[in-house]
Tab-separated table of C-alpha atoms in Angstrom:
chain	number	residue	atom	x	y	z
A	805	MET	CA	-94.087	-44.012	-9.435
A	806	SER	CA	-93.960	-41.167	-7.525
A	807	GLN	CA	-92.571	-43.399	-4.204
A	808	LEU	CA	-90.380	-43.653	-6.494
A	809	ASN	CA	-89.293	-40.430	-7.544
A	810	ARG	CA	-89.366	-39.657	-3.869
A	811	TYR	CA	-86.404	-42.083	-3.060
A	812	LEU	CA	-84.339	-41.029	-6.152
A	813	ARG	CA	-84.679	-37.287	-4.457
A	814	VAL	CA	-83.671	-37.934	-1.469
A	815	LEU	CA	-81.003	-40.250	-2.793
A	816	GLY	CA	-79.634	-37.363	-4.721
A	817	VAL	CA	-79.568	-34.608	-1.146
A	818	PHE	CA	-77.704	-37.675	0.043
A	819	ALA	CA	-74.771	-37.763	-3.244
A	820	ARG	CA	-74.658	-33.797	-2.833
A	821	ASN	CA	-74.795	-34.320	0.777
A	822	SER	CA	-71.534	-36.103	0.249
A	823	LEU	CA	-69.869	-34.652	-2.466
A	824	ILE	CA	-69.856	-31.333	-0.947
A	825	ARG	CA	-68.266	-33.495	2.334
A	826	SER	CA	-65.597	-34.867	0.630
A	827	MET	CA	-64.647	-31.292	-1.626
A	828	MET	CA	-63.786	-29.764	2.115
A	829	PHE	CA	-60.901	-32.277	2.259
A	830	ARG	CA	-59.772	-32.041	-1.318
A	831	ALA	CA	-56.674	-32.784	-0.070
A	832	ASN	CA	-58.109	-36.699	1.422
A	833	PHE	CA	-60.455	-36.911	-1.063
A	834	ILE	CA	-57.637	-36.803	-4.039
A	835	LEU	CA	-55.436	-39.534	-2.429
A	836	GLU	CA	-57.719	-41.652	-1.482
A	837	SER	CA	-58.688	-41.744	-4.539
A	838	ILE	CA	-54.344	-42.283	-5.710
A	839	SER	CA	-54.300	-45.043	-3.230
A	840	ASN	CA	-57.755	-47.049	-4.457
A	841	LEU	CA	-56.152	-46.601	-8.279
A	842	ALA	CA	-52.456	-47.593	-7.312
A	843	TRP	CA	-54.689	-50.848	-5.734
A	844	VAL	CA	-55.765	-52.186	-8.280
A	845	VAL	CA	-53.137	-51.218	-11.123
A	846	LEU	CA	-51.154	-53.110	-8.398
A	847	ASN	CA	-53.745	-56.355	-8.901
A	848	LEU	CA	-53.305	-55.553	-12.498
A	849	GLY	CA	-49.984	-55.717	-13.295
A	850	LEU	CA	-49.906	-59.249	-11.432
A	851	TYR	CA	-52.216	-60.300	-13.659
A	852	VAL	CA	-49.754	-59.217	-16.848
A	853	LEU	CA	-46.835	-60.435	-15.212
A	854	LEU	CA	-48.555	-63.774	-14.692
A	855	PHE	CA	-49.348	-64.156	-17.871
A	856	SER	CA	-46.847	-63.368	-19.693
A	857	TYR	CA	-45.963	-66.965	-17.697
A	858	THR	CA	-49.273	-69.038	-19.050
A	859	ARG	CA	-51.432	-68.785	-21.857
A	860	GLN	CA	-54.324	-68.962	-20.322
A	861	ILE	CA	-55.940	-69.630	-16.452
A	862	GLY	CA	-58.339	-72.076	-15.592
A	863	SER	CA	-60.841	-73.254	-18.495
A	864	GLY	CA	-60.426	-71.147	-21.196
A	865	TRP	CA	-59.891	-67.206	-19.471
A	866	THR	CA	-56.850	-65.838	-21.684
A	867	GLU	CA	-55.632	-62.953	-21.872
A	868	TYR	CA	-58.106	-60.278	-22.464
A	869	ARG	CA	-61.222	-62.291	-21.282
A	870	TYR	CA	-60.015	-62.123	-17.876
A	871	PHE	CA	-58.802	-58.672	-17.845
A	872	VAL	CA	-62.232	-58.639	-18.876
A	873	PHE	CA	-62.994	-60.710	-15.057
A	874	LEU	CA	-60.801	-58.186	-13.486
A	875	ALA	CA	-63.199	-55.169	-14.635
A	876	THR	CA	-66.066	-56.979	-13.963
A	877	LEU	CA	-64.627	-57.699	-10.206
A	878	GLN	CA	-63.882	-53.471	-10.130
A	879	LEU	CA	-67.302	-52.610	-11.495
A	880	ILE	CA	-68.666	-54.180	-8.105
A	881	ASN	CA	-66.498	-54.137	-6.129
A	882	SER	CA	-66.402	-49.569	-6.676
A	883	LEU	CA	-70.420	-50.176	-6.654
A	884	VAL	CA	-70.519	-51.771	-3.584
A	885	GLU	CA	-67.164	-49.418	-1.860
A	886	ALA	CA	-68.601	-46.407	-2.602
A	887	PHE	CA	-72.772	-46.484	-2.210
A	888	LEU	CA	-72.805	-49.783	-0.001
A	889	MET	CA	-70.341	-49.880	2.721
A	890	PRO	CA	-69.478	-46.696	4.204
A	891	ASN	CA	-73.318	-46.890	5.610
A	892	VAL	CA	-73.214	-50.736	6.735
A	893	GLU	CA	-69.702	-51.016	8.263
A	894	GLU	CA	-71.616	-47.963	10.554
A	895	PHE	CA	-74.473	-50.452	10.961
A	896	SER	CA	-73.695	-51.524	14.202
A	897	GLU	CA	-72.529	-48.083	15.729
A	898	LEU	CA	-75.576	-47.151	15.098
A	899	VAL	CA	-77.236	-50.012	17.470
A	900	ARG	CA	-74.474	-49.028	19.660
A	901	SER	CA	-75.023	-45.484	20.548
A	902	GLY	CA	-78.728	-45.532	20.463
A	903	ASP	CA	-78.048	-43.507	17.415
A	904	LEU	CA	-80.375	-46.048	15.631
A	905	ASP	CA	-83.532	-43.935	16.476
A	906	PHE	CA	-83.391	-41.830	15.426
A	907	ALA	CA	-83.367	-43.480	11.550
A	908	LEU	CA	-87.190	-45.183	12.986
A	909	LEU	CA	-87.995	-41.849	13.683
A	910	LYS	CA	-88.219	-41.310	10.054
A	911	PRO	CA	-90.338	-40.795	7.590
A	912	ILE	CA	-88.793	-43.083	4.983
A	913	ASP	CA	-87.406	-47.091	4.345
A	914	THR	CA	-84.778	-47.741	7.700
A	915	GLN	CA	-82.995	-50.121	5.297
A	916	PHE	CA	-83.048	-47.886	2.465
A	917	LEU	CA	-81.878	-44.577	5.327
A	918	VAL	CA	-79.375	-47.029	7.069
A	919	SER	CA	-77.577	-48.033	3.667
A	920	LEU	CA	-77.522	-44.855	1.592
A	921	ALA	CA	-76.275	-42.349	3.730
A	922	LYS	CA	-72.866	-41.938	2.717
A	923	ILE	CA	-71.401	-41.651	0.099
A	924	ASP	CA	-67.795	-42.223	-0.754
A	925	TRP	CA	-66.938	-40.525	-4.211
A	926	SER	CA	-63.241	-41.581	-3.723
A	927	ALA	CA	-63.694	-45.280	-4.475
A	928	LEU	CA	-65.857	-44.117	-7.810
A	929	SER	CA	-62.347	-43.982	-9.393
A	930	ASN	CA	-61.913	-47.447	-9.390
A	931	PHE	CA	-65.357	-46.993	-11.451
A	932	ILE	CA	-63.437	-44.980	-14.084
A	933	PHE	CA	-60.524	-47.596	-14.346
A	934	ALA	CA	-62.309	-50.428	-14.565
A	935	GLY	CA	-64.754	-48.696	-17.616
A	936	CYS	CA	-61.471	-48.029	-19.101
A	937	LEU	CA	-59.979	-51.154	-18.772
A	938	LEU	CA	-63.542	-53.227	-20.003
A	939	VAL	CA	-63.172	-50.852	-22.841
A	940	PHE	CA	-59.960	-52.079	-23.929
A	941	ALA	CA	-59.405	-56.064	-23.265
A	942	LEU	CA	-63.457	-55.758	-25.583
A	943	VAL	CA	-61.211	-53.746	-28.471
A	944	HIS	CA	-59.036	-56.845	-27.890
A	945	LEU	CA	-61.427	-60.168	-27.740
A	946	ASP	CA	-61.045	-62.572	-30.455
A	947	TYR	CA	-64.809	-62.270	-29.888
A	948	LEU	CA	-67.500	-60.010	-30.438
A	949	PRO	CA	-70.365	-59.865	-28.226
A	950	SER	CA	-73.913	-59.480	-29.867
A	951	LEU	CA	-76.242	-56.144	-29.276
A	952	GLY	CA	-77.919	-58.391	-26.436
A	953	VAL	CA	-75.450	-59.900	-24.623
A	954	ALA	CA	-73.768	-56.031	-24.164
A	955	LEU	CA	-77.378	-55.320	-22.963
A	956	LEU	CA	-77.973	-58.130	-20.361
A	957	TYR	CA	-74.033	-56.989	-18.536
A	958	PRO	CA	-75.138	-54.007	-16.521
A	959	LEU	CA	-78.084	-56.391	-14.785
A	960	TYR	CA	-75.382	-58.816	-14.091
A	961	ILE	CA	-73.666	-56.309	-13.017
A	962	ALA	CA	-76.865	-54.620	-10.614
A	963	CYS	CA	-76.858	-57.948	-10.073
A	964	GLY	CA	-74.088	-59.045	-8.449
A	965	VAL	CA	-73.869	-55.395	-6.870
A	966	VAL	CA	-77.692	-57.003	-5.134
A	967	ILE	CA	-75.876	-60.481	-4.022
A	968	LEU	CA	-72.632	-58.635	-1.878
A	969	TYR	CA	-75.384	-56.485	-0.714
A	970	SER	CA	-78.268	-58.863	0.324
A	971	LEU	CA	-74.942	-60.884	2.467
A	972	MET	CA	-73.857	-57.576	3.874
A	973	ILE	CA	-76.701	-56.644	5.143
A	974	ALA	CA	-77.606	-59.947	7.221
A	975	LEU	CA	-74.375	-59.813	8.588
A	976	ALA	CA	-74.609	-56.030	9.887
A	977	ALA	CA	-78.826	-56.863	10.688
A	978	THR	CA	-77.235	-59.355	13.560
A	979	THR	CA	-75.692	-56.744	15.273
A	980	VAL	CA	-79.077	-56.754	16.894
A	981	TRP	CA	-78.671	-59.926	18.920
A	982	LEU	CA	-74.977	-59.987	19.984
A	983	GLY	CA	-74.167	-56.319	20.173
A	984	ARG	CA	-70.443	-56.664	18.305
A	985	ASN	CA	-70.637	-59.057	16.263
A	986	GLN	CA	-66.994	-57.842	13.955
A	987	SER	CA	-66.376	-61.442	13.784
A	988	ILE	CA	-68.934	-62.421	11.678
A	989	TYR	CA	-68.301	-59.252	9.970
A	990	ASP	CA	-65.028	-59.918	9.128
A	991	PHE	CA	-66.942	-63.271	7.651
A	992	TRP	CA	-68.186	-60.951	4.672
A	993	PHE	CA	-64.588	-60.302	3.691
A	994	TYR	CA	-63.237	-64.028	3.838
A	995	ILE	CA	-66.434	-64.923	2.028
A	996	THR	CA	-66.446	-62.724	-0.964
A	997	ASN	CA	-62.158	-62.864	-1.477
A	998	PHE	CA	-64.100	-66.507	-4.016
A	999	SER	CA	-65.396	-64.416	-6.116
A	1000	ARG	CA	-62.786	-62.487	-7.615
A	1001	TYR	CA	-61.741	-65.883	-9.380
A	1002	PRO	CA	-63.112	-67.817	-12.272
A	1003	MET	CA	-65.610	-70.638	-10.223
A	1004	GLU	CA	-63.744	-73.081	-13.551
A	1005	ILE	CA	-60.150	-73.421	-11.469
A	1006	PHE	CA	-62.775	-74.399	-8.127
A	1007	THR	CA	-62.217	-78.172	-9.365
A	1008	GLY	CA	-61.049	-81.843	-7.149
A	1009	PRO	CA	-61.346	-82.916	-3.927
A	1010	MET	CA	-61.229	-79.180	-2.754
A	1011	GLY	CA	-62.423	-77.369	-4.675
A	1012	ALA	CA	-66.076	-78.655	-6.575
A	1013	PRO	CA	-66.994	-78.630	-2.842
A	1014	LEU	CA	-66.437	-75.166	-2.232
A	1015	LYS	CA	-68.169	-74.406	-5.624
A	1016	PHE	CA	-71.192	-75.773	-4.988
A	1017	ILE	CA	-70.847	-73.875	-0.997
A	1018	CYS	CA	-70.094	-69.936	-2.557
A	1019	THR	CA	-72.580	-71.179	-5.948
A	1020	PHE	CA	-75.779	-71.648	-4.807
A	1021	LEU	CA	-75.866	-71.985	-1.076
A	1022	ILE	CA	-74.354	-68.803	-0.921
A	1023	PRO	CA	-74.187	-67.358	-4.800
A	1024	VAL	CA	-70.404	-65.080	-4.409
A	1025	LEU	CA	-69.435	-67.252	-7.136
A	1026	VAL	CA	-71.662	-65.973	-9.369
A	1027	VAL	CA	-71.414	-62.587	-8.842
A	1028	VAL	CA	-68.770	-61.777	-11.005
A	1029	ASN	CA	-68.087	-65.083	-13.580
A	1030	VAL	CA	-72.121	-64.627	-14.982
A	1031	PRO	CA	-71.339	-60.188	-16.036
A	1032	ALA	CA	-67.773	-62.101	-16.911
A	1033	ARG	CA	-68.460	-65.094	-18.620
A	1034	ILE	CA	-71.306	-63.811	-20.553
A	1035	LEU	CA	-69.773	-61.078	-21.978
A	1036	ALA	CA	-65.866	-62.262	-22.592
A	1037	LYS	CA	-67.303	-65.538	-24.141
A	1038	PRO	CA	-69.278	-66.503	-26.789
A	1039	LEU	CA	-72.318	-68.404	-24.271
A	1040	THR	CA	-73.334	-72.256	-23.831
A	1041	ALA	CA	-76.116	-73.238	-22.345
A	1042	GLU	CA	-74.097	-74.217	-18.808
A	1043	SER	CA	-73.490	-69.946	-19.324
A	1044	TRP	CA	-77.085	-70.027	-19.850
A	1045	GLN	CA	-78.737	-72.178	-16.657
A	1046	LEU	CA	-76.058	-70.010	-14.574
A	1047	ALA	CA	-77.745	-66.765	-16.385
A	1048	VAL	CA	-80.700	-67.550	-14.908
A	1049	PHE	CA	-80.501	-68.953	-11.833
A	1050	ALA	CA	-77.834	-65.631	-10.666
A	1051	LEU	CA	-81.345	-64.254	-11.474
A	1052	LEU	CA	-82.636	-66.050	-9.290
A	1053	ALA	CA	-80.383	-65.494	-6.028
A	1054	THR	CA	-79.971	-62.361	-6.661
A	1055	VAL	CA	-84.614	-62.009	-5.562
A	1056	VAL	CA	-83.810	-64.566	-3.536
A	1057	SER	CA	-81.256	-62.428	-1.201
A	1058	LEU	CA	-82.179	-59.221	-2.013
A	1059	ALA	CA	-85.858	-61.389	0.444
A	1060	ALA	CA	-83.743	-63.037	2.663
A	1061	GLY	CA	-81.362	-59.562	3.138
A	1062	ARG	CA	-84.291	-57.706	3.336
A	1063	TRP	CA	-86.440	-59.751	5.828
A	1064	LEU	CA	-83.626	-60.485	8.015
A	1065	PHE	CA	-83.150	-56.999	8.516
A	1066	ASN	CA	-86.938	-56.229	9.277
A	1067	ARG	CA	-86.289	-59.543	11.529
A	1068	SER	CA	-83.346	-57.195	13.372
A	1069	ILE	CA	-85.880	-53.466	13.455
A	1070	GLN	CA	-88.346	-55.532	15.220
A	1071	SER	CA	-85.952	-57.059	17.858
A	1072	TYR	CA	-84.423	-53.881	18.075
A	1073	ARG	CA	-83.884	-51.952	21.784
A	1074	SER	CA	-83.290	-47.873	21.882
A	1075	ALA	CA	-81.572	-46.437	23.778
A	1076	SER	CA	-83.803	-44.966	25.798
A	1077	SER	CA	-85.467	-48.796	26.580
């Protein structure tokens, strides 16, 4: 417990320093927040327009159910973009410049340090908007989630963040061997695009194989689909199976990302060597 408290205090210092740094350039912070919100609002407007022509997307994703899906997507993405992406994006530069040496000398877990040292507070504007959209959609649902489901929802939001982070840190770790891996790191953006859509739309000779790969091999489809489905739709046997699998995928993804990161650190040669 003392170790956990220590890391929480360090995370608090990171958060405070990042906030101070952001407030030094208030105009830039405000513009970034507005820019992030504008993209989310425009994306929402696209689906509002789409639902003026159709009653549902895929199987059972009616307008307000799909708004729950969109809100869940933005909640997860905003947490990843605020806490994790600013740091993992810089990992390759730490390796290239040799600044990773200084991180390795710190008396703290290296993965924790390189993953959470900076926080982009402007990205959390999307989190607030997504929370408001979620409440709005739930009020208009024809289905009332139970208290147990409501309590499970934050757990699966956290699972989605962990799965995306594990994929991100695993790809970033390849920098140690490849030197510059921008094309591989871009793969993270390409593959996570699949998490933006309900898995029910992946059917047919092309969709079914993609659904299998992005669910069981690279589990990005469960990132948003599982929490959105358990909250927006009546629970079925398939929903529970996916929920159990999402927990397993989270543990396996985190362990695999941790293993690959540690292997890359063991292969790392400092700038002075």
